[in-house]
Short mmCIF file of C-alpha atoms in Angstrom, two decimals:
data_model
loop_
_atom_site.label_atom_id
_atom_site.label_comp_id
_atom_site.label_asym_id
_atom_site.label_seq_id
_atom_site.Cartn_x
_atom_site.Cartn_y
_atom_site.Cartn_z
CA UNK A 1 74.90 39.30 72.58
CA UNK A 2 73.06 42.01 74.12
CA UNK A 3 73.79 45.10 75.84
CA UNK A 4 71.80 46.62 78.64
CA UNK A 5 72.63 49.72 79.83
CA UNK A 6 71.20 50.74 83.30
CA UNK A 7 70.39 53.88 85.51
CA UNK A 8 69.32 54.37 88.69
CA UNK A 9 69.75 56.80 91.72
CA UNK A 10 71.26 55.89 94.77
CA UNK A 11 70.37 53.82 96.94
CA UNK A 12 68.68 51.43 94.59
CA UNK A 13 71.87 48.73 94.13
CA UNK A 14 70.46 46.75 91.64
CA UNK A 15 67.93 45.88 89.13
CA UNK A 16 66.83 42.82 87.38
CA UNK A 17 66.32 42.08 83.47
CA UNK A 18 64.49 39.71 81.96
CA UNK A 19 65.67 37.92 79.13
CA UNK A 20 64.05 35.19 76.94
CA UNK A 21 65.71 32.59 74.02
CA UNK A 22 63.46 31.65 71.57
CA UNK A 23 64.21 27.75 69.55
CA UNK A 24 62.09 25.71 67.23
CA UNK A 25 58.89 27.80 68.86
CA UNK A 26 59.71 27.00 72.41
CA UNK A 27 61.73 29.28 75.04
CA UNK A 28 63.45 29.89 77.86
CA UNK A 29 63.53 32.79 80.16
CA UNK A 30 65.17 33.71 83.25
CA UNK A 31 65.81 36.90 85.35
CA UNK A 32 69.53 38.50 85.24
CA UNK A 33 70.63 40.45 87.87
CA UNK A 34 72.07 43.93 87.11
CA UNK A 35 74.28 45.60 90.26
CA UNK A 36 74.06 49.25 89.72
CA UNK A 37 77.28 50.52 92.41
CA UNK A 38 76.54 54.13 93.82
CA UNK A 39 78.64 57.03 92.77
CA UNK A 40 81.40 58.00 95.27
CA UNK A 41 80.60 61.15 97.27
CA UNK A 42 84.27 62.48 98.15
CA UNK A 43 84.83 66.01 100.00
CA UNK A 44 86.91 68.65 100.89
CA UNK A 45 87.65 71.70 102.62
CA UNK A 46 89.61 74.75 101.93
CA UNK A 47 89.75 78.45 102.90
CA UNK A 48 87.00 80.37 100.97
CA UNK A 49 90.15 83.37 101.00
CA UNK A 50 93.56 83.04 101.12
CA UNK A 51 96.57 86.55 100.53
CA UNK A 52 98.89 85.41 98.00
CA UNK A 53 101.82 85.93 100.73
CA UNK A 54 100.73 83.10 102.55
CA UNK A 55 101.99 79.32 103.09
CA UNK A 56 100.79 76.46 101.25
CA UNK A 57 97.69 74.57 102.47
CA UNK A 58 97.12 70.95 102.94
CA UNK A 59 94.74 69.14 100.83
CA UNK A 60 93.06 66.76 102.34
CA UNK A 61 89.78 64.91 100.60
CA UNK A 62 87.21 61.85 101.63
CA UNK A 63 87.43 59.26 100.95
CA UNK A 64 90.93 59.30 101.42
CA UNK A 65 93.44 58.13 98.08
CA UNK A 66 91.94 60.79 95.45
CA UNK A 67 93.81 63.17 93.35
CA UNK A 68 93.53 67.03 93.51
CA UNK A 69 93.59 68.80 90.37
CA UNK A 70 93.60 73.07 89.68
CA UNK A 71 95.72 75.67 89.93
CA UNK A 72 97.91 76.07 92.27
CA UNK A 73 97.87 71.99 93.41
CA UNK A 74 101.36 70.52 93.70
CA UNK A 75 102.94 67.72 95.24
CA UNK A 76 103.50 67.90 99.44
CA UNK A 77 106.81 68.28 100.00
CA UNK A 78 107.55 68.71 103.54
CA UNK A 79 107.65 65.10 103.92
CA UNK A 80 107.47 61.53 102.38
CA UNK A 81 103.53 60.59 101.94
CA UNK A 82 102.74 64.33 102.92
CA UNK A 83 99.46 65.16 101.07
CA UNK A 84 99.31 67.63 98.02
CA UNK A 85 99.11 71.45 98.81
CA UNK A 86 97.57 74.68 97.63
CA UNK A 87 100.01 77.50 96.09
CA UNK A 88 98.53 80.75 96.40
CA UNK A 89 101.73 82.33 94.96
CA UNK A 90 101.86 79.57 92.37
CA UNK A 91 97.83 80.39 91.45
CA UNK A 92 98.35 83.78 91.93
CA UNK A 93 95.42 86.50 92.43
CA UNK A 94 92.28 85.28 91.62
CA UNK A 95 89.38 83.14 92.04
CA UNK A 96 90.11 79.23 91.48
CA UNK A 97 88.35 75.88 91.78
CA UNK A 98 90.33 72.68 92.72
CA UNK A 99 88.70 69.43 91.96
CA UNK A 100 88.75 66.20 94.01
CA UNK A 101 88.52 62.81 92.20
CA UNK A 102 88.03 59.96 93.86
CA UNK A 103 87.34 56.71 92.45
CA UNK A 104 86.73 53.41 94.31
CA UNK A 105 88.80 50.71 94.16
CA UNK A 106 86.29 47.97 94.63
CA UNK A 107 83.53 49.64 92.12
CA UNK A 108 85.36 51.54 89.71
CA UNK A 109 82.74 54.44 89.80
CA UNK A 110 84.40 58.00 90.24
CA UNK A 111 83.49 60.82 92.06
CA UNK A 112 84.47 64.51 92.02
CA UNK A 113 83.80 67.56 94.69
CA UNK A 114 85.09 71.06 94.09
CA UNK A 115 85.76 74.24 95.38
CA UNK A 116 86.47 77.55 95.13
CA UNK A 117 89.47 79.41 96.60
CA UNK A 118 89.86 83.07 96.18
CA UNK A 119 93.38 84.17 96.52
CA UNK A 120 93.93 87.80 97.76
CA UNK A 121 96.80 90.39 96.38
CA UNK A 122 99.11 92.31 99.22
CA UNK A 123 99.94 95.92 99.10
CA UNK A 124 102.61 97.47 97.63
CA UNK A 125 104.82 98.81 100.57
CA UNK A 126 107.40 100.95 101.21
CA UNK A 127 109.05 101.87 104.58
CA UNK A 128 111.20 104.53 103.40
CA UNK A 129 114.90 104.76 102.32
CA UNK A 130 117.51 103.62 104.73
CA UNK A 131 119.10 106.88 107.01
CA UNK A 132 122.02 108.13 108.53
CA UNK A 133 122.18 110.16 112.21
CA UNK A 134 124.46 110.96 114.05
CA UNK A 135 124.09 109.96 117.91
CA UNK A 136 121.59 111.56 120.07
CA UNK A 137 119.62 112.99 116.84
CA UNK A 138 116.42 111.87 115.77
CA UNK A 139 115.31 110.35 112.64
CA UNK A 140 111.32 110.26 110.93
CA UNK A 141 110.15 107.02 109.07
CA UNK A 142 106.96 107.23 107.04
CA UNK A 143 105.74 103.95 105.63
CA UNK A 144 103.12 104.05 102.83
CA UNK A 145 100.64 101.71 100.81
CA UNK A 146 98.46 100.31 103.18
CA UNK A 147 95.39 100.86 105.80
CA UNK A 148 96.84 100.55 108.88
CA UNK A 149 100.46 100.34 110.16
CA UNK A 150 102.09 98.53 113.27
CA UNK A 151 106.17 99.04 113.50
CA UNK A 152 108.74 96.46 115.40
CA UNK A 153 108.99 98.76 118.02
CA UNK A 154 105.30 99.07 118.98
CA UNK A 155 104.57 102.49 117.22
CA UNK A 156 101.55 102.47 115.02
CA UNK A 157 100.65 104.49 112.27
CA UNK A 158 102.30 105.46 108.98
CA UNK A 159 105.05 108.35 109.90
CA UNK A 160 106.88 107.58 112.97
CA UNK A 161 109.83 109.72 114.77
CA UNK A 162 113.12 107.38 116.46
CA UNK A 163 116.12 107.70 117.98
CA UNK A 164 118.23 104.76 118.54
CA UNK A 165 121.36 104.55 120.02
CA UNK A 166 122.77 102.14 117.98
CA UNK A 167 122.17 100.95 114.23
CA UNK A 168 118.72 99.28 113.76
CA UNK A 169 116.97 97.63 111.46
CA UNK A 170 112.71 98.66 111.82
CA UNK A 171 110.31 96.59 110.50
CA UNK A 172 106.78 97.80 109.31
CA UNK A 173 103.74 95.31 108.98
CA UNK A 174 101.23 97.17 106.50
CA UNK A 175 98.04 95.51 105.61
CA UNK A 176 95.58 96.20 103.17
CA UNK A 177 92.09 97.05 102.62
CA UNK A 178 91.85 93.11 102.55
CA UNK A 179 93.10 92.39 105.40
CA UNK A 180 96.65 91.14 103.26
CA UNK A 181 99.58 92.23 105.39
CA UNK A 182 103.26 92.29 104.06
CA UNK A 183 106.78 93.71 105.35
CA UNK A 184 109.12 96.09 104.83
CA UNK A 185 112.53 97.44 106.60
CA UNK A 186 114.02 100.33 106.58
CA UNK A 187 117.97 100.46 108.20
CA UNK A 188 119.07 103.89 110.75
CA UNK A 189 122.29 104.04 111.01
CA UNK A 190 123.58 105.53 113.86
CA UNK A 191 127.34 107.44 112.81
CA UNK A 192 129.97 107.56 115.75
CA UNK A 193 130.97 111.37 116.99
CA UNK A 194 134.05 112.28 115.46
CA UNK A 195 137.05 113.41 117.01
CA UNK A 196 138.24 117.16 116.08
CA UNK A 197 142.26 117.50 115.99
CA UNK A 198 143.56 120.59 116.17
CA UNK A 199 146.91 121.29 115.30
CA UNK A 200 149.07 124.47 114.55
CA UNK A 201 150.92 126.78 117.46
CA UNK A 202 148.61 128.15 120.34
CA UNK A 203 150.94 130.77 121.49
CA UNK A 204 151.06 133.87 119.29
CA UNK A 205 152.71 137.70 119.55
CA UNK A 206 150.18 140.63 120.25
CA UNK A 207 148.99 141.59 116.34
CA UNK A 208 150.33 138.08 115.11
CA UNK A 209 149.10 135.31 113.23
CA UNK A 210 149.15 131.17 113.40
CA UNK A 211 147.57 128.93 111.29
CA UNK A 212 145.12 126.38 113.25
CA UNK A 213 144.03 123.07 110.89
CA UNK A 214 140.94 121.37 112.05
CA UNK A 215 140.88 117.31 111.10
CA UNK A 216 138.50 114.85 111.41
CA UNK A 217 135.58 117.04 110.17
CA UNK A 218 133.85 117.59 107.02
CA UNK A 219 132.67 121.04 107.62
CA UNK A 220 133.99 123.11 110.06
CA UNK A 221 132.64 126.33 112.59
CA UNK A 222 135.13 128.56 114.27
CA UNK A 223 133.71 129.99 116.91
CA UNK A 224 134.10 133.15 118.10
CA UNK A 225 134.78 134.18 114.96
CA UNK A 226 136.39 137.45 115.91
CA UNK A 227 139.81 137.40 114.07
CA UNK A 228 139.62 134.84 111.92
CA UNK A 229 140.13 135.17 108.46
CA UNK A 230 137.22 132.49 107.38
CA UNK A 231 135.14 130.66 110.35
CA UNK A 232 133.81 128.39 108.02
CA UNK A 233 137.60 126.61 106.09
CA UNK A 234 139.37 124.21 107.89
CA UNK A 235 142.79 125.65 107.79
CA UNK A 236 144.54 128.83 108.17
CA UNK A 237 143.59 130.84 111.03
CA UNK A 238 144.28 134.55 111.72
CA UNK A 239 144.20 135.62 114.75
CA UNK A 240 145.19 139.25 115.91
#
């Protein structure tokens, strides 16, 4: 039994070997063919960049039926038969390769391409705590941790002034140096007017007194505050 072992770089297919049996001083030779199959060539593409924030993205190689492998690579979900995807959030910030194997059915020679992928961190952003107004006031909303800002009302830049008439929620878009954007919201909340009730008698004696209590109101103004024992309490009024 003998073993021949065989090289040769595509395209040359195949080779042929000589072999000879020797018997009682005679011999007989004859030429052996040797197939030498070519080494699959698959590819791929991917993005060269990719922000961590972003959705997965299809892997797709050629020749078609190979595996992906690297970090990052799990199974297509969206649908049945859907091909194998790229995480970024599951490879997290980096630089990564992912390898495609492919190996022929009909040959059994494998192949492999790779790639790198470098995957892109967002910035940490902050659109401000959530604020109360009261209608027809004004509130300011500074946003911070970025380049450049854009707001869901059109208004760019970092520190912005509204007034809403109702409750609404504003949405900042910040993006990084990289180019990485990522969200944040900040809630104004728009408080109703109150309603001042005043009760207590109206009708008083020259150099009397009444007692006027103010509801509805946390703090309270009288104004003018000529006669009044305390323009600033919400209860007991002197007049005179």
């Amino acid at each position: 039994i003998y073993q021949v072992e065989m090289t040769a770089p595509i395209p040359i297919l195949e080779n042929r070997v000589r072999w000879a049996v020797f018997c009682d001083g005679g011999f007989v030779n004859e030429n052996v063919l040797v197939v030498v199959n070519p080494i699959p060539v698959p590819a791929f593409t991917i993005p060269a960049t990719i922000c961590v924030n972003q959705s997965s993205v299809d892997l797709l190689g050629t020749p078609g039926g190979g595996t992906f492998s690297g970090p990052g690579v799990v199974a297509g979900t969206r649908c049945n038969g859907c091909p194998p995807v790229f995480e970024p959030s599951l490879a997290g910030v980096g630089i990564h390769t992912i390898v495609y194997t492919y190996t022929d059915p009909s040959t059994g020679c494998s192949g492999t391409a790779s790639q790198s992928i470098e995957v892109l961190g967002v910035p940490t952003v902050s659109a401000g705590l959530d604020q109360n107004i009261c209608s027809g006031q004004s509130a300011i909303l500074t946003a911070s941790g970025g380049s450049s800002y854009l707001w869901s009302n059109g208004a760019t830049g970092s520190s912005i002034s509204v007034s809403p008439s109702s409750t609404t929620v504003y949405t900042v878009s910040v993006s990084g140096a990289n180019g990485c954007t990522v969200t944040d919201d900040v809630v104004v909340t728009v408080l109703p007017s109150p309603t001042a009730q005043v009760s207590g008698s109206r009708q008083i004696c020259p150099n009397g007194t009444t007692q006027l209590t103010v509801s509805g109101f946390n703090t309270v103004v009288w104004s003018p505050s000529t006669g009044i024992n305390d323009p600033t309490t919400l209860s007991y009024r002197d007049w005179e």
